[in-house]
Coordinates of C-alpha atoms in Angstrom, one line a residue:
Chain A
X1 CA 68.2 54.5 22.0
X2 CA 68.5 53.2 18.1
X3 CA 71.0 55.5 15.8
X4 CA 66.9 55.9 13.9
X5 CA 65.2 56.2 16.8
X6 CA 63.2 59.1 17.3
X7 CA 62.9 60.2 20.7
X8 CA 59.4 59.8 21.6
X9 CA 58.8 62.9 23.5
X10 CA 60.7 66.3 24.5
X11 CA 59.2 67.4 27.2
X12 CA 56.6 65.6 29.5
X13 CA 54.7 67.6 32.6
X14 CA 54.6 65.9 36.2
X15 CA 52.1 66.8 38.9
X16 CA 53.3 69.0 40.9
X17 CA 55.0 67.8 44.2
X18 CA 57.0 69.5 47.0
X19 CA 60.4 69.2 47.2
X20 CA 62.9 70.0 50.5
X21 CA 66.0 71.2 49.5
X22 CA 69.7 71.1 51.7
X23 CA 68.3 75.3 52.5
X24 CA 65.9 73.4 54.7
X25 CA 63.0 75.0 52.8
X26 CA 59.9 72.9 51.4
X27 CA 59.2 74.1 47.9
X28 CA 56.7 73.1 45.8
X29 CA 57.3 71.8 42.3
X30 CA 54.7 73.4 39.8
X31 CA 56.1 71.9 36.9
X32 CA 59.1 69.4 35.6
X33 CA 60.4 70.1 32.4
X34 CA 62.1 66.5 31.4
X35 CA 65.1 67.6 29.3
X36 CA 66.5 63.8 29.5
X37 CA 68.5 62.5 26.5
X38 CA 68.1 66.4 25.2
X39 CA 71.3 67.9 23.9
X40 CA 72.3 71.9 24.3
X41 CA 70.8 74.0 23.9
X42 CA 67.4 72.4 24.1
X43 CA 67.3 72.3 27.9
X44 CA 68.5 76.0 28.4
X45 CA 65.6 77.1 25.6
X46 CA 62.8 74.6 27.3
X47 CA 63.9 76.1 30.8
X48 CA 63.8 80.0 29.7
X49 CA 60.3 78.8 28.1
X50 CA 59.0 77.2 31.3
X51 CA 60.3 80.6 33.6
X52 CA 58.5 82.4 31.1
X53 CA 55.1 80.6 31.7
X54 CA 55.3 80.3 35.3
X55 CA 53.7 82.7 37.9
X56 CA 56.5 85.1 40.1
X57 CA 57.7 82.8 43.1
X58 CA 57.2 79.4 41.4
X59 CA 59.3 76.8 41.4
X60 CA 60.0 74.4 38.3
X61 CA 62.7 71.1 38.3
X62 CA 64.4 70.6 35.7
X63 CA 66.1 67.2 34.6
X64 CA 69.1 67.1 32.6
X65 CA 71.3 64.7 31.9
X66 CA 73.9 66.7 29.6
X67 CA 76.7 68.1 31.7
X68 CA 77.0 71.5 29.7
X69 CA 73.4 72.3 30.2
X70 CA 73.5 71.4 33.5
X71 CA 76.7 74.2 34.0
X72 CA 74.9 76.5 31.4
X73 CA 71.1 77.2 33.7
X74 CA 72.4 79.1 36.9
X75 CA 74.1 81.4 35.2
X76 CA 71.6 81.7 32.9
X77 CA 68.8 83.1 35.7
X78 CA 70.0 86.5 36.2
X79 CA 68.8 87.5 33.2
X80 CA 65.4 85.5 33.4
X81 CA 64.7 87.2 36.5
X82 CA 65.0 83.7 38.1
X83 CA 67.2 82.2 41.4
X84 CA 68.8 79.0 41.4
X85 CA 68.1 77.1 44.2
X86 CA 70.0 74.2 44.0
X87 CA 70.9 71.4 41.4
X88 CA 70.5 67.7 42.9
X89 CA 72.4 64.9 41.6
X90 CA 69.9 61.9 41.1
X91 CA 70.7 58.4 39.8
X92 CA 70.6 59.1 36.1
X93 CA 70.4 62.7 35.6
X94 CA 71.0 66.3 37.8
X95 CA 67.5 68.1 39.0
X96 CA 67.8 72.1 38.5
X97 CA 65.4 74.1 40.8
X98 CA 64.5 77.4 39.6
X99 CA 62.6 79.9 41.1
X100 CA 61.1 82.9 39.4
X101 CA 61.3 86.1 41.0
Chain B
X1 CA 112.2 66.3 14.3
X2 CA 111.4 62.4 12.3
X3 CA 108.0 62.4 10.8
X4 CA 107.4 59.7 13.2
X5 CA 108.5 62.2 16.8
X6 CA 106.2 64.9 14.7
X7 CA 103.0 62.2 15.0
X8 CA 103.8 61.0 18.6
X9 CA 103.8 65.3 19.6
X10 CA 101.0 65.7 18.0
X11 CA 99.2 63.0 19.2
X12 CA 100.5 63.8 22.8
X13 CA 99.6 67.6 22.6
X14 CA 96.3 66.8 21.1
X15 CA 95.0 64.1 23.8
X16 CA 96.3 67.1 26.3
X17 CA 93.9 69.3 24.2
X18 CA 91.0 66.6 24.2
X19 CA 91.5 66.1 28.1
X20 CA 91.0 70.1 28.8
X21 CA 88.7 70.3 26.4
X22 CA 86.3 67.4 27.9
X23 CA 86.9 68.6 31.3
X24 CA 86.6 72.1 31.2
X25 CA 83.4 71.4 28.8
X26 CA 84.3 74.8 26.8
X27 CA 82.3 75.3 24.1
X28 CA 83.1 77.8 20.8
X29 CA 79.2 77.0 19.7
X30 CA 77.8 78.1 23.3
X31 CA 80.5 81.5 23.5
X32 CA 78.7 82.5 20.7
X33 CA 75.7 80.8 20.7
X34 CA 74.6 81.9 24.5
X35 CA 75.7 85.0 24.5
X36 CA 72.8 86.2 21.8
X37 CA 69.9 83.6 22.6
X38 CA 70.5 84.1 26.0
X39 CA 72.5 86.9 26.6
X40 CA 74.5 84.9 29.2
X41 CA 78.7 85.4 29.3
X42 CA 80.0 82.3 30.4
X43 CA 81.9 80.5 27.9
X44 CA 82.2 83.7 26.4
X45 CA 84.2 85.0 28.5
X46 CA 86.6 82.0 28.6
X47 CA 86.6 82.1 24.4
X48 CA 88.2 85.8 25.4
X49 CA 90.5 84.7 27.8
X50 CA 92.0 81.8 25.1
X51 CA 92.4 84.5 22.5
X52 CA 94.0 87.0 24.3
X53 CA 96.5 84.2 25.5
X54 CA 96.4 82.7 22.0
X55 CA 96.7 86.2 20.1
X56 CA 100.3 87.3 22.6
X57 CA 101.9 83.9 21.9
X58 CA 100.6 83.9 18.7
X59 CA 101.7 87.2 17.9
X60 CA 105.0 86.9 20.3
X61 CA 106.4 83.8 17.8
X62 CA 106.1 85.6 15.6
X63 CA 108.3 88.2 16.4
X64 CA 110.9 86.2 18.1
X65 CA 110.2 82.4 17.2
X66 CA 111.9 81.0 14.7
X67 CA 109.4 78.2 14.7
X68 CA 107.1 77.4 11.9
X69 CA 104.4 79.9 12.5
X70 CA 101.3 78.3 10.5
X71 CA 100.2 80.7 7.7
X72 CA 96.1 80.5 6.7
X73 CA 95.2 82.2 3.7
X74 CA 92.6 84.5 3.7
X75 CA 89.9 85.3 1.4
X76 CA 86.4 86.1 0.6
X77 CA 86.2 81.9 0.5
X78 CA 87.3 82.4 4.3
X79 CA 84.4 84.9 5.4
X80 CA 81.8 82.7 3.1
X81 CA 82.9 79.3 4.8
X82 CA 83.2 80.8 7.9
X83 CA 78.9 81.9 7.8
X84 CA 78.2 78.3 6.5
X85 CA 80.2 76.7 9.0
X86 CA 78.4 79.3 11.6
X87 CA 74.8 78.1 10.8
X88 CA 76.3 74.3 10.6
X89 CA 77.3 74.1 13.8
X90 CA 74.7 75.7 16.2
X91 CA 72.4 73.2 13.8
X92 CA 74.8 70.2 14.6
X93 CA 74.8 71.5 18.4
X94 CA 78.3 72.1 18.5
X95 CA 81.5 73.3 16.6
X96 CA 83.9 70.3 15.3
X97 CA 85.7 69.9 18.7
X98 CA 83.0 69.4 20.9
X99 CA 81.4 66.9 18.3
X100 CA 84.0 65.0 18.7
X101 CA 83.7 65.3 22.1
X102 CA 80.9 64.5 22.3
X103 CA 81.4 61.5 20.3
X104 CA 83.9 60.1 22.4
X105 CA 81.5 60.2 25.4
X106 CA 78.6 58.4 23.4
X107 CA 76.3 61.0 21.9
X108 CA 75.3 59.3 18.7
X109 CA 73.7 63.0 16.7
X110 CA 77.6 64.1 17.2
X111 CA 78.8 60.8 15.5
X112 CA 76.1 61.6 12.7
X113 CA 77.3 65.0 12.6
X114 CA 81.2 64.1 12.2
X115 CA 80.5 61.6 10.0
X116 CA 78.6 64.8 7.6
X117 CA 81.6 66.7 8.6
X118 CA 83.9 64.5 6.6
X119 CA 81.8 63.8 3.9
X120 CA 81.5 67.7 3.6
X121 CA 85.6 68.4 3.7
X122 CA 85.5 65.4 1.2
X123 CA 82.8 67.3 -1.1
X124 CA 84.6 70.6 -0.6
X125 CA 87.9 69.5 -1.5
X126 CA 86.3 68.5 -4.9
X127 CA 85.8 71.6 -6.3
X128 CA 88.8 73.5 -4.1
X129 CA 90.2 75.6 -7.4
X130 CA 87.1 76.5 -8.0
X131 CA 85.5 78.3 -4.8
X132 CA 88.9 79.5 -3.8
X133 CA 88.9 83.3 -4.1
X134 CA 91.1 84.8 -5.2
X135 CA 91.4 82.3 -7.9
X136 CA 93.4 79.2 -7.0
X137 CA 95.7 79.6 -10.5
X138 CA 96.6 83.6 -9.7
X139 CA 97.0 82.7 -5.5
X140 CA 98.8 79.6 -5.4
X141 CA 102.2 80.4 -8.0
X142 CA 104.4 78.7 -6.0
X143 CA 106.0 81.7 -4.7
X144 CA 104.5 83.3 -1.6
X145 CA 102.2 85.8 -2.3
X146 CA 100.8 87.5 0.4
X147 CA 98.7 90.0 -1.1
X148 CA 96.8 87.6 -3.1
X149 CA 96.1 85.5 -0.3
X150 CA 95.5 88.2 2.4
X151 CA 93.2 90.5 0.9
X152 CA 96.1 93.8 1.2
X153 CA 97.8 93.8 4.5
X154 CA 95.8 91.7 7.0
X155 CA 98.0 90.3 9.0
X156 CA 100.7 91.0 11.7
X157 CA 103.3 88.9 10.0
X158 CA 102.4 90.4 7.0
X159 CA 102.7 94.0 8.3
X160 CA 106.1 93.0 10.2
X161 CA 107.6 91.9 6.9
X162 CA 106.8 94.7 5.4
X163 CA 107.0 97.4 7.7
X164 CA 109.5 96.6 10.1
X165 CA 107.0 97.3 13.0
X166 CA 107.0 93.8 15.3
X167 CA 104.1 91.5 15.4
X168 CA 103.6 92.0 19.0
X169 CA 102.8 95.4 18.7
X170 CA 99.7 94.4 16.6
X171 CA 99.1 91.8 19.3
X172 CA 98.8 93.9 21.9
X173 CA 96.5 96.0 20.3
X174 CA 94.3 93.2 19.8
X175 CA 94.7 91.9 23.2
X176 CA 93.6 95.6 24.2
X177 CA 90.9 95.5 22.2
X178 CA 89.6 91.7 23.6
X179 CA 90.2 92.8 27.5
X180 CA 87.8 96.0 26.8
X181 CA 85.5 93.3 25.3
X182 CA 85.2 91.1 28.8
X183 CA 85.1 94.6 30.7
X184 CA 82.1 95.0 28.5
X185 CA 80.6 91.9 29.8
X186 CA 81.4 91.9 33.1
X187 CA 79.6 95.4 33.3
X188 CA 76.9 93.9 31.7
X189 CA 76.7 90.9 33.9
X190 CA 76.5 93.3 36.8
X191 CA 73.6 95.4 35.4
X192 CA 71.9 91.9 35.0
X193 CA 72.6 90.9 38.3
X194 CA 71.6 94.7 39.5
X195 CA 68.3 94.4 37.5
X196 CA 67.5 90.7 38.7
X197 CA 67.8 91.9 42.8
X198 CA 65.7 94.8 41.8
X199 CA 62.7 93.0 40.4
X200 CA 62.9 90.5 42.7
X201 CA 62.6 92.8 46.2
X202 CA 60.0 94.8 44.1
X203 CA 58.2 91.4 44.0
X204 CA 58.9 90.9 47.9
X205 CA 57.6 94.2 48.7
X206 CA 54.4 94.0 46.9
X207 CA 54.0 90.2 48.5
X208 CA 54.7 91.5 52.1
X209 CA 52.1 94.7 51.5

């Protein structure tokens, strides 16, 4: 990234996709909120969003890449009527699933 | 203590800072931040904790140290930087210690913003006299003058001069104050949690029916 570089785009929508996580569960992915290169609190704010839009006992992945967003989401889902499933370490960035409830 | 032991402390006790800082990723801007756009407690909570510890030393010094306790004049300048500083930093992301860091790990909108912190100070410290209230000519005579700069009786030192009761005292009432504060949160936090296993077996139930 340039120091004038704009980033090109916040937030970007994959296809959904299923996802087995270490519970043994299959869960499928309705939506991917890309949060890379995004500093705090964007990723908290585009996360709350995305629960908010989401049907009850769908499951969103969210990628982060900043270490104090990525501590700041579980604790954050209590109060969006959400669980924390788990939170993957990838090659470049940590995947948050959330599930609302 | 040489001028030159004075620097070599300092830098030693603030690269211990900028270690626990880094690593325990505390964050003033999030405690306050978090706590009312998303009414989550977590940094919160530990911004409690450090000035609870912070206020009994603090306070404790005071009474017994004979150290230089550090002296910060307060006035309505104080409460008018404080808001500007406020909407600065949740617009910069982060207070002046996480920019920096922040900065250190690579994030180049913190090294924009600490670069704007310094030419602000710089800009500020232009027209000092003149946005310090109370005026800088009645305040700053050379002799101490505690009223001036304190608004009345603000602080504990202030009120152990004058009134003979220790600082501590005062300390402890603020550190009673701050511990019903995290009470106040953890109750919360449990109501949240109480709310969140509620709506989510009323979902269960009307999936299983």
């Amino acid at each position: 990234m340039g120091l004038f570089s704009k980033k090109p785009k916040a937030e970007e929508t994959a296809a959904s996709h299923d996802v087995t996580l270490s519970d043994g569960n299959t869960y499928t992915v309705v939506q991917v909120v890309d949060c890379i290169g995004d500093s705090c609190p964007r990723p908290q704010l585009m996360t709350k969003k995305t629960v908010g839009q989401i049907e009850v006992g769908q499951v969103i992945e969210v990628m982060v890449d900043n270490p104090s967003s990525m501590e700041a989401i579980p604790p954050m889902c209590d109060e969006m009527s959400a669980t924390h499933l788990e939170t993957v370490k990838d090659a470049r960035c940590w995947k948050i699933y959330v599930r609302k409830d | 203590m040489s001028v030159v032991g004075e620097c070599i402390v300092a830098f030693i006790f603030g690269s211990v800072v900028g270690l626990l800082v880094q690593r325990s990723r505390f964050c003033n801007t999030a405690a306050l931040r978090d706590a009312m756009l998303f009414s989550t407690y977590r940094n919160t909570k530990a911004l409690l904790v450090a000035m609870m510890i912070l206020t009994f030393g603090f306070t404790l010094f005071i009474t017994f140290g004979e150290g230089k306790t550090m002296h910060f004049d307060v006035g309505l300048n104080t409460f008018a930087g404080l808001f500007i500083f406020g909407v600065g930093m949740v617009l910069a992301g982060a207070c002046t210690v996480s920019t920096w860091v922040k900065a250190g790990e690579g994030n180049i909108g913190a090294v924009w913003a600490l670069i704007f912190t310094f030419v602000g100070m710089f800009l500020f410290s232009l027209v000092w006299s003149a946005n310090y209230w109370p005026p800088a000519p009645v305040s700053m005579t050379g002799e101490p003058n505690l009223e001036a700069l304190q608004l009345g009786y603000a602080n504990a030192a202030t009120l152990q001069e004058k009134f003979g009761i220790p600082a501590i005292v005062f300390g402890l009432m603020q550190v009673a104050v701050l511990y019903a504060i995290y009470r106040a949160i953890l109750r919360k936090e449990a109501i949240q949690a109480g709310h969140h296993r509620d709506v989510a077996k009323s979902h269960e139930a009307a999936a299983a029916e």
